Short mmCIF file of C-alpha atoms and ligand atoms in Angstrom, two decimals:
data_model
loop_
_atom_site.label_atom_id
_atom_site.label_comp_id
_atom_site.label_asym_id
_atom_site.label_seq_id
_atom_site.Cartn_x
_atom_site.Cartn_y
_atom_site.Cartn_z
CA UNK A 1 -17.92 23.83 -15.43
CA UNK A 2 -17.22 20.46 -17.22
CA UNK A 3 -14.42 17.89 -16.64
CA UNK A 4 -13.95 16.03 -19.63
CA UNK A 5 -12.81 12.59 -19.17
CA UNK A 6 -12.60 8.36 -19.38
CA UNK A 7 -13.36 7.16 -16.86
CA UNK A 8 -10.77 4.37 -17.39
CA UNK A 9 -7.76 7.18 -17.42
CA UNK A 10 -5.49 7.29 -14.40
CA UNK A 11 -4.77 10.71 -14.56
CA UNK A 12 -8.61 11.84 -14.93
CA UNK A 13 -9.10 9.37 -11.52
CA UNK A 14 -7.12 12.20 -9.94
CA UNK A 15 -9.26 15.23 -10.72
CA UNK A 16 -12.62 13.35 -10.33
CA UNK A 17 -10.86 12.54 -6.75
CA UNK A 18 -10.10 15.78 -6.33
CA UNK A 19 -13.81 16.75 -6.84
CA UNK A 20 -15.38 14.46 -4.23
CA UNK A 21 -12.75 15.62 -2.23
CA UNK A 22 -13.63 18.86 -2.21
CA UNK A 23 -17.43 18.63 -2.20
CA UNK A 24 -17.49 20.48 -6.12
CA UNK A 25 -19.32 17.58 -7.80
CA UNK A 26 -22.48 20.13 -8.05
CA UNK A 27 -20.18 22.61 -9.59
CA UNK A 28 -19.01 20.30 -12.36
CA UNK A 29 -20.17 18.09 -14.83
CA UNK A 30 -18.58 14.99 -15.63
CA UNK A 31 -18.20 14.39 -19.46
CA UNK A 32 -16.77 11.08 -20.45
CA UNK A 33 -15.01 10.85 -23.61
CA UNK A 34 -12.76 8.45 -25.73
CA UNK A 35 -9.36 9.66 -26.78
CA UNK A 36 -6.13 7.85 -28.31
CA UNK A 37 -3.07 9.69 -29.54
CA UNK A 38 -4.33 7.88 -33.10
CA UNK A 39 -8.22 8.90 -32.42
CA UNK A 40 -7.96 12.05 -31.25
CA UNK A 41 -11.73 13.57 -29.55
CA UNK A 42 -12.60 16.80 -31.25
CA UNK A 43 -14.38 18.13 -28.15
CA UNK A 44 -11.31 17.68 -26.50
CA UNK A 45 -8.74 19.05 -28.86
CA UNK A 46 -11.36 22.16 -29.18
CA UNK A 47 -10.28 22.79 -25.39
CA UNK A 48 -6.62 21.18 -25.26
CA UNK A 49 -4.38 21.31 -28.79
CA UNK A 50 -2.73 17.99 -27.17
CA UNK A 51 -5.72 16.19 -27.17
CA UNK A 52 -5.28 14.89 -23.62
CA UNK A 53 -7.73 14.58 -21.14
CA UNK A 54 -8.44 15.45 -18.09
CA UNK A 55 -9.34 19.03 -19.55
CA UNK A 56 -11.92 21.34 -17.32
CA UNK A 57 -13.47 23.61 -19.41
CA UNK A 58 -14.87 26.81 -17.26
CA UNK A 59 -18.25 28.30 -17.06
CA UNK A 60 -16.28 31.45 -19.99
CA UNK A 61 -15.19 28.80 -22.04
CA UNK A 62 -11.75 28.50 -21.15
CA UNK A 63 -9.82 25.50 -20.56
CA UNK A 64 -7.54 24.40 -17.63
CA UNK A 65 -4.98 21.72 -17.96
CA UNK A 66 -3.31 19.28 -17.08
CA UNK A 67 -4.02 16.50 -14.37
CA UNK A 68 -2.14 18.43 -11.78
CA UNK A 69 -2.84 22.48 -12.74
CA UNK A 70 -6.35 21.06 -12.25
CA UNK A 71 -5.99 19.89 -8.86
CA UNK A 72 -4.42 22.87 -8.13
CA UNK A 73 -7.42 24.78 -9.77
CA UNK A 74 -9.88 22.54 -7.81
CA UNK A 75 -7.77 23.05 -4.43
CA UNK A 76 -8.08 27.09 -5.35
CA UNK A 77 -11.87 26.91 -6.11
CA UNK A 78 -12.29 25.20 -2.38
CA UNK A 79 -10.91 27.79 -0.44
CA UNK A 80 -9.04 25.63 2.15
CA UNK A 81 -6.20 24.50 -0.07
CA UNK A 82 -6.50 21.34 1.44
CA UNK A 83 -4.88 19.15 -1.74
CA UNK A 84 -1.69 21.46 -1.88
CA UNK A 85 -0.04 23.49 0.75
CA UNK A 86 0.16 27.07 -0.52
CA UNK A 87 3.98 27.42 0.38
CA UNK A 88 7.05 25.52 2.79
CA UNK A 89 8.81 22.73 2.34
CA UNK A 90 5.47 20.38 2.70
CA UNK A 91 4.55 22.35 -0.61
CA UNK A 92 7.73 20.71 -2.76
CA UNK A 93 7.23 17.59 -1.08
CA UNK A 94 3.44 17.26 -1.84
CA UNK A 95 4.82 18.19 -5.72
CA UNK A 96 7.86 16.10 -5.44
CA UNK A 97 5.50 12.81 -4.83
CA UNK A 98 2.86 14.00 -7.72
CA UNK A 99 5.58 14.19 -10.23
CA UNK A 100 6.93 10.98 -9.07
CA UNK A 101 3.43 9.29 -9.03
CA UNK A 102 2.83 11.25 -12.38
CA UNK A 103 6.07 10.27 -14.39
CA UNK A 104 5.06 6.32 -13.32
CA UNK A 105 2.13 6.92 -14.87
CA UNK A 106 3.63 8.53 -17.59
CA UNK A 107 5.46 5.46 -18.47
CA UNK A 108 3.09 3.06 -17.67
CA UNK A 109 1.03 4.73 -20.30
CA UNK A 110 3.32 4.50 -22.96
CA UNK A 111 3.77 0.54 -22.53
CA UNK A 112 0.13 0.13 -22.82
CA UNK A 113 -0.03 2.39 -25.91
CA UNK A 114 2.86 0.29 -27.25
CA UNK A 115 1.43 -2.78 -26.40
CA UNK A 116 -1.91 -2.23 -27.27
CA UNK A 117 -1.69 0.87 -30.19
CA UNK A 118 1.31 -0.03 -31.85
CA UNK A 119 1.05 -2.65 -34.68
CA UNK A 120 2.96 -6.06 -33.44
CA UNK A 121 5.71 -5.93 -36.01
CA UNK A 122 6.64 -2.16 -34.75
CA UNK A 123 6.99 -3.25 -31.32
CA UNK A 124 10.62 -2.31 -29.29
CA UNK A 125 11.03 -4.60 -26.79
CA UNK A 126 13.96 -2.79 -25.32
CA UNK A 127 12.35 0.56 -25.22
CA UNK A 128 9.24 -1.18 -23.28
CA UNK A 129 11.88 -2.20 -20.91
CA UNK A 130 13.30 1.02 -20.29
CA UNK A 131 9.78 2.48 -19.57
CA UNK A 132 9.15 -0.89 -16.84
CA UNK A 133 12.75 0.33 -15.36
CA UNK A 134 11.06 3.56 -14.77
CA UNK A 135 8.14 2.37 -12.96
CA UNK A 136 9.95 0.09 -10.95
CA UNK A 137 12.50 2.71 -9.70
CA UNK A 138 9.57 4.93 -8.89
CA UNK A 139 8.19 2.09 -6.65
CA UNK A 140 10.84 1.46 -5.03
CA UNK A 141 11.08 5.02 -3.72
CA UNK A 142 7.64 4.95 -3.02
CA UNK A 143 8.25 1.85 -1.20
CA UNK A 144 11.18 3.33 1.02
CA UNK A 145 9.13 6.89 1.76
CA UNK A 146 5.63 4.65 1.98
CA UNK A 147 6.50 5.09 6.14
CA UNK A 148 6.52 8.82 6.07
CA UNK A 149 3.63 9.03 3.37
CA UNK A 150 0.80 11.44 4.85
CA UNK A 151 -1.96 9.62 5.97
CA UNK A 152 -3.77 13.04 4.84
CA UNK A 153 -5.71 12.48 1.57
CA UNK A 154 -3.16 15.19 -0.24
CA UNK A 155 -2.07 15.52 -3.95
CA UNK A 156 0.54 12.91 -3.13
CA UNK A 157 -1.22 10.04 -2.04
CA UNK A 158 -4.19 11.04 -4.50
CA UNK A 159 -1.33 10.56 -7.33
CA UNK A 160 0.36 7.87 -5.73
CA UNK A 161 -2.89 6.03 -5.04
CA UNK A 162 -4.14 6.91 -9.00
CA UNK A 163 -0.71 4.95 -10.14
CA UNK A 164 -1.09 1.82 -8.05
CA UNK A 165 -4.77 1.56 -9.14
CA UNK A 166 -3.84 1.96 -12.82
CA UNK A 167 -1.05 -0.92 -12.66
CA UNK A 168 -3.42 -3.03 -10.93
CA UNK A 169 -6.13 -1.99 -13.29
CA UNK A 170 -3.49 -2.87 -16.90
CA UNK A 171 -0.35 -3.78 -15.61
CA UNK A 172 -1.59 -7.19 -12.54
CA UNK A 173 0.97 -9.26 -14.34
CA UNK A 174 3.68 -6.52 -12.85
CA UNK A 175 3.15 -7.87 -9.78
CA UNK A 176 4.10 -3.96 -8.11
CA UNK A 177 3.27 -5.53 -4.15
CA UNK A 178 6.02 -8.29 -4.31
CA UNK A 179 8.99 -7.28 -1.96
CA UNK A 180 6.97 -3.86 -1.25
CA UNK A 181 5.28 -4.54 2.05
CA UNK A 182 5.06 -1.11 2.91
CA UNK A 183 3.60 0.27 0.15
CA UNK A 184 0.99 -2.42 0.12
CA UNK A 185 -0.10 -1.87 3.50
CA UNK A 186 -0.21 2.00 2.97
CA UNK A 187 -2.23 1.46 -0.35
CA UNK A 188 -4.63 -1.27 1.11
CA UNK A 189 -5.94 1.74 3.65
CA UNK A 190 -5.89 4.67 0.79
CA UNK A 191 -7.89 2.43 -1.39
CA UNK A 192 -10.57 2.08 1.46
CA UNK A 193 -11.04 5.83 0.55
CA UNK A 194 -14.56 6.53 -0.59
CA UNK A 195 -13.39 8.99 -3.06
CA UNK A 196 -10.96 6.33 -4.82
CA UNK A 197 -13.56 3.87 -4.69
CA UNK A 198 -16.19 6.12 -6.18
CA UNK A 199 -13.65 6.24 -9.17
CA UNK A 200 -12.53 2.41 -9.97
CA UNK A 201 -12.11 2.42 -13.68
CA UNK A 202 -15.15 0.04 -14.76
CA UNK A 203 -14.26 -3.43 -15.65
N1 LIG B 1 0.19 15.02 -18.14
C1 LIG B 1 -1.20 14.76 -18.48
C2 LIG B 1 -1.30 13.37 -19.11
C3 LIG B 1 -2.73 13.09 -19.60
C4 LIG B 1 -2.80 11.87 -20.51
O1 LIG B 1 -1.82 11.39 -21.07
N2 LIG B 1 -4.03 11.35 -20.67
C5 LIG B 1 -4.25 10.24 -21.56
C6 LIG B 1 -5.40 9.37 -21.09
S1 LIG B 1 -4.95 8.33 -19.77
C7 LIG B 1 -4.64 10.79 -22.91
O2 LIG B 1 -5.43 11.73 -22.97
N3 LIG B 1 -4.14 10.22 -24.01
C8 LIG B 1 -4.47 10.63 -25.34
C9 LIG B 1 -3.26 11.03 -26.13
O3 LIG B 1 -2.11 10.88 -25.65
O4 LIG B 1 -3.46 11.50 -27.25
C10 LIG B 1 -2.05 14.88 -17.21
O5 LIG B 1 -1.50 14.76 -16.10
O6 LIG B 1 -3.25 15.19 -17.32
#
């Protein structure tokens, strides 16, 4: 099997994660790529018609996607279902938090595109604004469940963890620790993880 992937991208940190994790890194080959929504990878729209990564692409030739159906395949592939609880109420929570940590990400993202994509003279200011509203609000939730956060190494804090890293990583000047105590503390051990640290986007 392949992953394809940057090894800058937030959401590829997740499966690459979820590979150490789960002792497949002799199962699957890493492939880093470059993508942009205005430089699309061929390899990668070959395997994924939205031209996203992370894509794995199986030993028949068929592709799995996205960041999270991954995990899940991943999680499968180990046997133990150790990343996602098969079925309860810890299943929709474990979900619950990835979408959170995901949709963060999500709009994180988009500022840096628009930032960093879009010509200057296109630029919205008040549509970046409404995508930092979004982040915020998801870390202040994060912030008021960061107590009952598992200190298992699930889906949730491998998502959760993948967002904070990626605003550190493009997004320092967002200052996401100030009036969070909680959540700092709780990410300060995650990122200790040797899986996450395996994975720091490089400088
Ligand atoms: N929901 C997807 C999002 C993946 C995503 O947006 N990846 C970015 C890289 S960080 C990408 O491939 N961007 C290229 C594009 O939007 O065309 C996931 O969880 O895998």
């Amino acid at each position: 099997m392949k992953l394809l992937l940057s090894p800058m991208s937030p959401y590829a940190r997740k499966a690459r994660i979820a590979l150490r994790e789960l002792s497949l890194l002799d199962r699957v080959e890493e492939v880093s790529v470059s993508v942009s929504p205005i430089n699309p990878s061929s390899e990668v729209t070959r395997n994924n018609p939205l031209g996203k990564i992370p894509v794995l692409v199986l030993d028949d030739g068929s592709a799995v996607f996205d960041s999270p159906v991954i995990c899940e395949y991943l999680d499968g592939l180990g046997g133990a279902h150790q990343l996602v609880p098969q079925s309860g109420p810890q299943r929709w929570a474990v979900l619950c938090r990835q979408a959170l940590a995901d949709g963060a990400l999500d709009a994180a993202v988009l500022m840096r595109y628009e930032l960093h994509l879009r010509p200057p003279d296109f630029r919205w200011l008040e549509w970046l604004d409404g995508q930092r509203a979004k982040v915020l609000g998801a870390l202040d939730q994060m912030e008021r469940e960061a107590g009952t956060m598992d200190s298992a190494w699930n889906l949730a804090t491998i998502s959760t963890a993948c967002v904070l890293g990626y605003l550190d990583f493009r997004f320092a000047d967002l200052s996401w620790r100030s009036g969070r105590t909680r959540l700092r503390r709780w990410y300060e051990e995650a990122s200790q993880r040797p899986s996450f640290r395996d994975t720091w986007p490089p400088e």
